[in-house]
Amino acid sequence: MKFFVDTADVAAIAELNDLGMVDGVTTNPSIILKSGRNILEVTKEICSIVSGPVSAEVVATKADEMIAEGRKLAEIAPNITVKVPLTWDGLRACKVLSGEGRMVNVTLCFSANQALIAAKAGATFISPFVGRLDDINMDGMELISDIRQIYDNYGFDTQILAASIRTVNHITQCALVGADVITAPPSVIKALANHPLTDAGLAQFEKDWAKTGQKIL
Ligand code: E4P
């Protein structure tokens, strides 16, 4: 399973990238706002760090304008993935941009039917939002599982990019049901290493090692 980082925090991306944890990056208008940076500049900087797909989202609502924005964003670097919303205009833009050989991430997916039509429109990635479904008392992971089955039934090669990942348990469940990619904030990816028994075990080893009076270096 690939790990994308859901942030425009360049320092956090670089830190995780050094550990080999970054297969790509996703951004959206809210993430750009949080970064306080210009979209073109910060996206270019991210692309200079990460060689995998970097999603940059269009903000127009009409297909023609989305296509023009997508082409401009794609000029930033060869690994730009143009992110479009799951509307009919977004799907039109997806069809045109993917037909030009560009990677397209169709975002704001909340149903299996939406995922089905995104695949038919040539999406490289579909982004179902797990956490936002859980927020309204629906089952985000059930959606990932349904999309997996539908894509496998018909051999669609659109990759399932599980988004709106809020917890480490979401990541475990995504791995179990076969999401191709998860995108999560740096804090959630870093929390994957945490376990209280690891902390307790390490504390005990440190205590006992001190009693030996030995040194390795
Ligand atoms: C995905 O591409 C989105 O940027 C993101 O995962 C949304 O997450 P949120 O629901 O926590 O804002």
Short mmCIF file of C-alpha atoms and ligand atoms in Angstrom, two decimals:
data_model
loop_
_atom_site.label_atom_id
_atom_site.label_comp_id
_atom_site.label_asym_id
_atom_site.label_seq_id
_atom_site.Cartn_x
_atom_site.Cartn_y
_atom_site.Cartn_z
CA MET A 1 0.00 0.00 0.00
CA LYS A 2 1.34 3.41 -0.95
CA PHE A 3 1.50 6.29 1.57
CA PHE A 4 0.65 9.80 0.40
CA VAL A 5 0.97 12.71 2.83
CA ASP A 6 -2.05 15.00 3.06
CA THR A 7 -0.33 18.31 3.67
CA ALA A 8 1.53 21.26 2.13
CA ASP A 9 3.88 21.47 5.12
CA VAL A 10 7.19 21.17 3.28
CA ALA A 11 9.28 20.43 6.39
CA ALA A 12 6.94 17.61 7.45
CA ILE A 13 6.99 16.16 3.92
CA ALA A 14 10.80 16.28 3.79
CA GLU A 15 11.13 14.58 7.20
CA LEU A 16 8.87 11.66 6.24
CA ASN A 17 10.39 11.47 2.76
CA ASP A 18 13.85 10.94 4.27
CA LEU A 19 12.42 7.86 6.02
CA GLY A 20 11.03 6.46 2.74
CA MET A 21 7.44 6.96 3.94
CA VAL A 22 6.28 9.26 1.16
CA ASP A 23 5.04 7.77 -2.11
CA GLY A 24 3.16 10.96 -2.98
CA VAL A 25 1.42 14.06 -1.62
CA THR A 26 -2.15 15.36 -1.71
CA THR A 27 -3.26 18.94 -1.25
CA ASN A 28 -6.57 20.76 -1.49
CA PRO A 29 -7.65 24.42 -1.21
CA SER A 30 -8.05 24.14 2.59
CA ILE A 31 -4.54 22.68 2.92
CA ILE A 32 -3.12 25.51 0.76
CA LEU A 33 -4.91 28.04 2.98
CA LYS A 34 -3.40 26.41 6.08
CA SER A 35 0.10 26.56 4.54
CA GLY A 36 -0.22 30.33 4.02
CA ARG A 37 1.73 29.93 0.77
CA ASN A 38 1.11 30.54 -2.93
CA ILE A 39 -0.24 27.36 -4.54
CA LEU A 40 2.18 27.39 -7.49
CA GLU A 41 5.24 28.06 -5.32
CA VAL A 42 4.52 25.58 -2.56
CA THR A 43 3.49 22.85 -5.01
CA LYS A 44 6.72 23.36 -6.97
CA GLU A 45 8.73 23.05 -3.76
CA ILE A 46 6.89 19.84 -2.83
CA CYS A 47 7.60 18.41 -6.30
CA SER A 48 11.30 19.14 -5.84
CA ILE A 49 11.28 16.87 -2.76
CA VAL A 50 8.88 14.09 -3.78
CA SER A 51 9.19 12.13 -7.01
CA GLY A 52 5.79 10.37 -6.70
CA PRO A 53 2.41 11.88 -7.63
CA VAL A 54 1.64 15.29 -6.09
CA SER A 55 -2.05 16.22 -6.26
CA ALA A 56 -2.89 19.88 -6.91
CA GLU A 57 -6.58 20.74 -6.98
CA VAL A 58 -8.42 22.92 -9.49
CA VAL A 59 -10.85 25.48 -8.06
CA ALA A 60 -13.06 26.28 -11.06
CA THR A 61 -16.49 24.64 -11.28
CA LYS A 62 -16.93 24.62 -15.08
CA ALA A 63 -15.20 21.90 -17.09
CA ASP A 64 -13.42 24.23 -19.54
CA GLU A 65 -11.94 26.30 -16.73
CA MET A 66 -10.98 23.19 -14.78
CA ILE A 67 -9.15 21.91 -17.85
CA ALA A 68 -7.29 25.20 -18.25
CA GLU A 69 -6.38 25.25 -14.54
CA GLY A 70 -5.36 21.59 -14.71
CA ARG A 71 -3.03 22.25 -17.65
CA LYS A 72 -1.45 25.17 -15.80
CA LEU A 73 -0.96 23.13 -12.61
CA ALA A 74 0.51 20.28 -14.67
CA GLU A 75 3.21 22.65 -15.95
CA ILE A 76 4.65 22.84 -12.41
CA ALA A 77 6.33 19.42 -12.67
CA PRO A 78 5.92 16.09 -14.48
CA ASN A 79 4.67 14.37 -11.29
CA ILE A 80 1.67 16.68 -10.82
CA THR A 81 -1.67 14.90 -10.51
CA VAL A 82 -4.56 17.20 -11.35
CA LYS A 83 -7.27 16.92 -8.71
CA VAL A 84 -10.85 17.54 -9.83
CA PRO A 85 -14.13 17.27 -7.88
CA LEU A 86 -16.62 14.50 -8.47
CA THR A 87 -19.18 16.48 -10.47
CA TRP A 88 -20.15 16.02 -14.12
CA ASP A 89 -17.93 19.00 -14.98
CA GLY A 90 -15.13 17.43 -12.97
CA LEU A 91 -15.59 14.14 -14.82
CA ARG A 92 -15.53 15.95 -18.17
CA ALA A 93 -12.27 17.59 -17.15
CA CYS A 94 -10.98 14.19 -15.98
CA LYS A 95 -11.74 12.62 -19.36
CA VAL A 96 -9.97 15.39 -21.29
CA LEU A 97 -6.94 15.68 -18.97
CA SER A 98 -6.42 11.93 -18.67
CA GLY A 99 -6.79 11.70 -22.47
CA GLU A 100 -3.83 14.09 -22.69
CA GLY A 101 -1.80 11.60 -20.65
CA ARG A 102 -2.00 13.53 -17.36
CA MET A 103 -2.61 11.86 -13.98
CA VAL A 104 -6.02 12.81 -12.56
CA ASN A 105 -7.27 12.39 -9.00
CA VAL A 106 -11.07 12.60 -8.70
CA THR A 107 -11.84 13.87 -5.22
CA LEU A 108 -14.80 14.29 -2.87
CA CYS A 109 -16.10 10.77 -3.55
CA PHE A 110 -18.73 9.57 -1.11
CA SER A 111 -20.43 6.67 -2.94
CA ALA A 112 -19.57 3.53 -4.88
CA ASN A 113 -21.51 4.82 -7.90
CA GLN A 114 -19.42 7.99 -7.94
CA ALA A 115 -16.28 5.81 -7.88
CA LEU A 116 -17.65 3.72 -10.76
CA ILE A 117 -18.21 6.71 -13.05
CA ALA A 118 -14.84 8.25 -12.13
CA ALA A 119 -13.14 5.04 -13.27
CA LYS A 120 -15.11 5.13 -16.53
CA ALA A 121 -13.98 8.75 -17.05
CA GLY A 122 -10.35 7.62 -16.87
CA ALA A 123 -9.38 8.66 -13.34
CA THR A 124 -5.89 7.62 -12.25
CA PHE A 125 -6.97 7.90 -8.60
CA ILE A 126 -10.35 8.00 -6.89
CA SER A 127 -10.43 9.68 -3.47
CA PRO A 128 -13.21 8.35 -1.20
CA PHE A 129 -13.34 10.38 2.04
CA VAL A 130 -13.43 7.90 4.92
CA GLY A 131 -13.37 10.28 7.90
CA ARG A 132 -16.05 12.63 6.59
CA LEU A 133 -18.43 9.66 6.13
CA ASP A 134 -17.65 8.45 9.67
CA ASP A 135 -18.34 12.02 10.86
CA ILE A 136 -21.97 11.72 9.72
CA ASN A 137 -22.42 8.26 11.21
CA MET A 138 -21.88 6.39 7.93
CA ASP A 139 -19.23 3.71 7.33
CA GLY A 140 -16.28 5.10 5.41
CA MET A 141 -14.45 1.78 5.37
CA GLU A 142 -17.45 -0.03 3.90
CA LEU A 143 -17.19 2.37 0.96
CA ILE A 144 -13.51 1.51 0.42
CA SER A 145 -14.39 -2.17 0.49
CA ASP A 146 -17.30 -1.75 -1.96
CA ILE A 147 -15.14 0.21 -4.42
CA ARG A 148 -12.40 -2.45 -4.18
CA GLN A 149 -14.92 -5.14 -5.11
CA ILE A 150 -16.42 -3.15 -8.00
CA TYR A 151 -13.03 -2.22 -9.47
CA ASP A 152 -11.85 -5.83 -9.17
CA ASN A 153 -15.07 -7.20 -10.69
CA TYR A 154 -14.47 -5.25 -13.89
CA GLY A 155 -10.69 -4.83 -13.94
CA PHE A 156 -10.69 -1.02 -13.62
CA ASP A 157 -7.13 0.16 -13.05
CA THR A 158 -8.13 3.39 -11.24
CA GLN A 159 -6.30 3.36 -7.91
CA ILE A 160 -8.29 3.67 -4.69
CA LEU A 161 -6.74 6.56 -2.75
CA ALA A 162 -8.41 6.43 0.67
CA ALA A 163 -8.63 10.03 1.87
CA SER A 164 -9.83 11.86 4.97
CA ILE A 165 -7.84 9.36 7.04
CA ARG A 166 -7.94 10.46 10.65
CA THR A 167 -6.65 7.53 12.72
CA VAL A 168 -4.08 4.76 12.63
CA ASN A 169 -6.96 2.27 12.73
CA HIS A 170 -8.23 3.72 9.45
CA ILE A 171 -4.84 2.85 7.94
CA THR A 172 -4.95 -0.74 9.24
CA GLN A 173 -8.47 -1.19 7.88
CA CYS A 174 -7.53 0.30 4.51
CA ALA A 175 -4.62 -2.14 4.26
CA LEU A 176 -6.92 -5.05 5.15
CA VAL A 177 -9.60 -4.20 2.57
CA GLY A 178 -7.06 -3.47 -0.16
CA ALA A 179 -6.94 0.30 -0.71
CA ASP A 180 -4.11 1.01 -3.17
CA VAL A 181 -3.08 4.23 -1.41
CA ILE A 182 -3.89 6.08 1.81
CA THR A 183 -3.39 9.79 2.24
CA ALA A 184 -3.07 10.98 5.81
CA PRO A 185 -1.71 13.96 7.75
CA PRO A 186 1.93 13.61 8.93
CA SER A 187 0.77 13.22 12.56
CA VAL A 188 -1.27 10.12 11.72
CA ILE A 189 1.56 8.55 9.70
CA LYS A 190 4.02 9.23 12.52
CA ALA A 191 1.61 7.68 15.06
CA LEU A 192 1.90 4.35 13.21
CA ALA A 193 5.16 3.72 15.10
CA ASN A 194 3.59 4.18 18.54
CA HIS A 195 2.89 1.31 20.93
CA PRO A 196 2.83 1.47 24.76
CA LEU A 197 4.52 -1.94 25.01
CA THR A 198 7.38 -0.66 22.84
CA ASP A 199 7.81 2.31 25.21
CA ALA A 200 7.62 0.10 28.32
CA GLY A 201 10.00 -2.48 26.86
CA LEU A 202 12.54 0.15 25.88
CA ALA A 203 12.42 1.76 29.35
CA GLN A 204 13.13 -1.63 30.94
CA PHE A 205 16.03 -2.34 28.56
CA GLU A 206 17.56 1.07 29.29
CA LYS A 207 17.32 0.45 33.04
CA ASP A 208 18.89 -3.02 32.84
CA TRP A 209 21.60 -1.87 30.43
CA ALA A 210 22.66 0.86 32.84
CA LYS A 211 23.08 -1.80 35.56
CA THR A 212 25.53 -3.80 33.38
CA GLY A 213 27.94 -0.84 33.35
CA GLN A 214 28.83 -1.77 29.75
CA LYS A 215 29.17 0.38 26.61
CA ILE A 216 28.90 -0.61 22.97
CA LEU A 217 30.70 2.48 21.65
C1 E4P B 1 -7.88 14.29 0.32
O1 E4P B 1 -7.35 14.39 -0.75
C2 E4P B 1 -8.25 15.40 1.17
O2 E4P B 1 -7.25 16.39 1.00
C3 E4P B 1 -8.26 15.07 2.64
O3 E4P B 1 -7.89 13.72 2.88
C4 E4P B 1 -9.50 15.47 3.36
O4 E4P B 1 -9.34 15.17 4.73
P1 E4P B 1 -10.27 15.83 5.85
O5 E4P B 1 -11.64 15.27 5.71
O6 E4P B 1 -9.63 15.41 7.15
O7 E4P B 1 -10.23 17.31 5.61
#
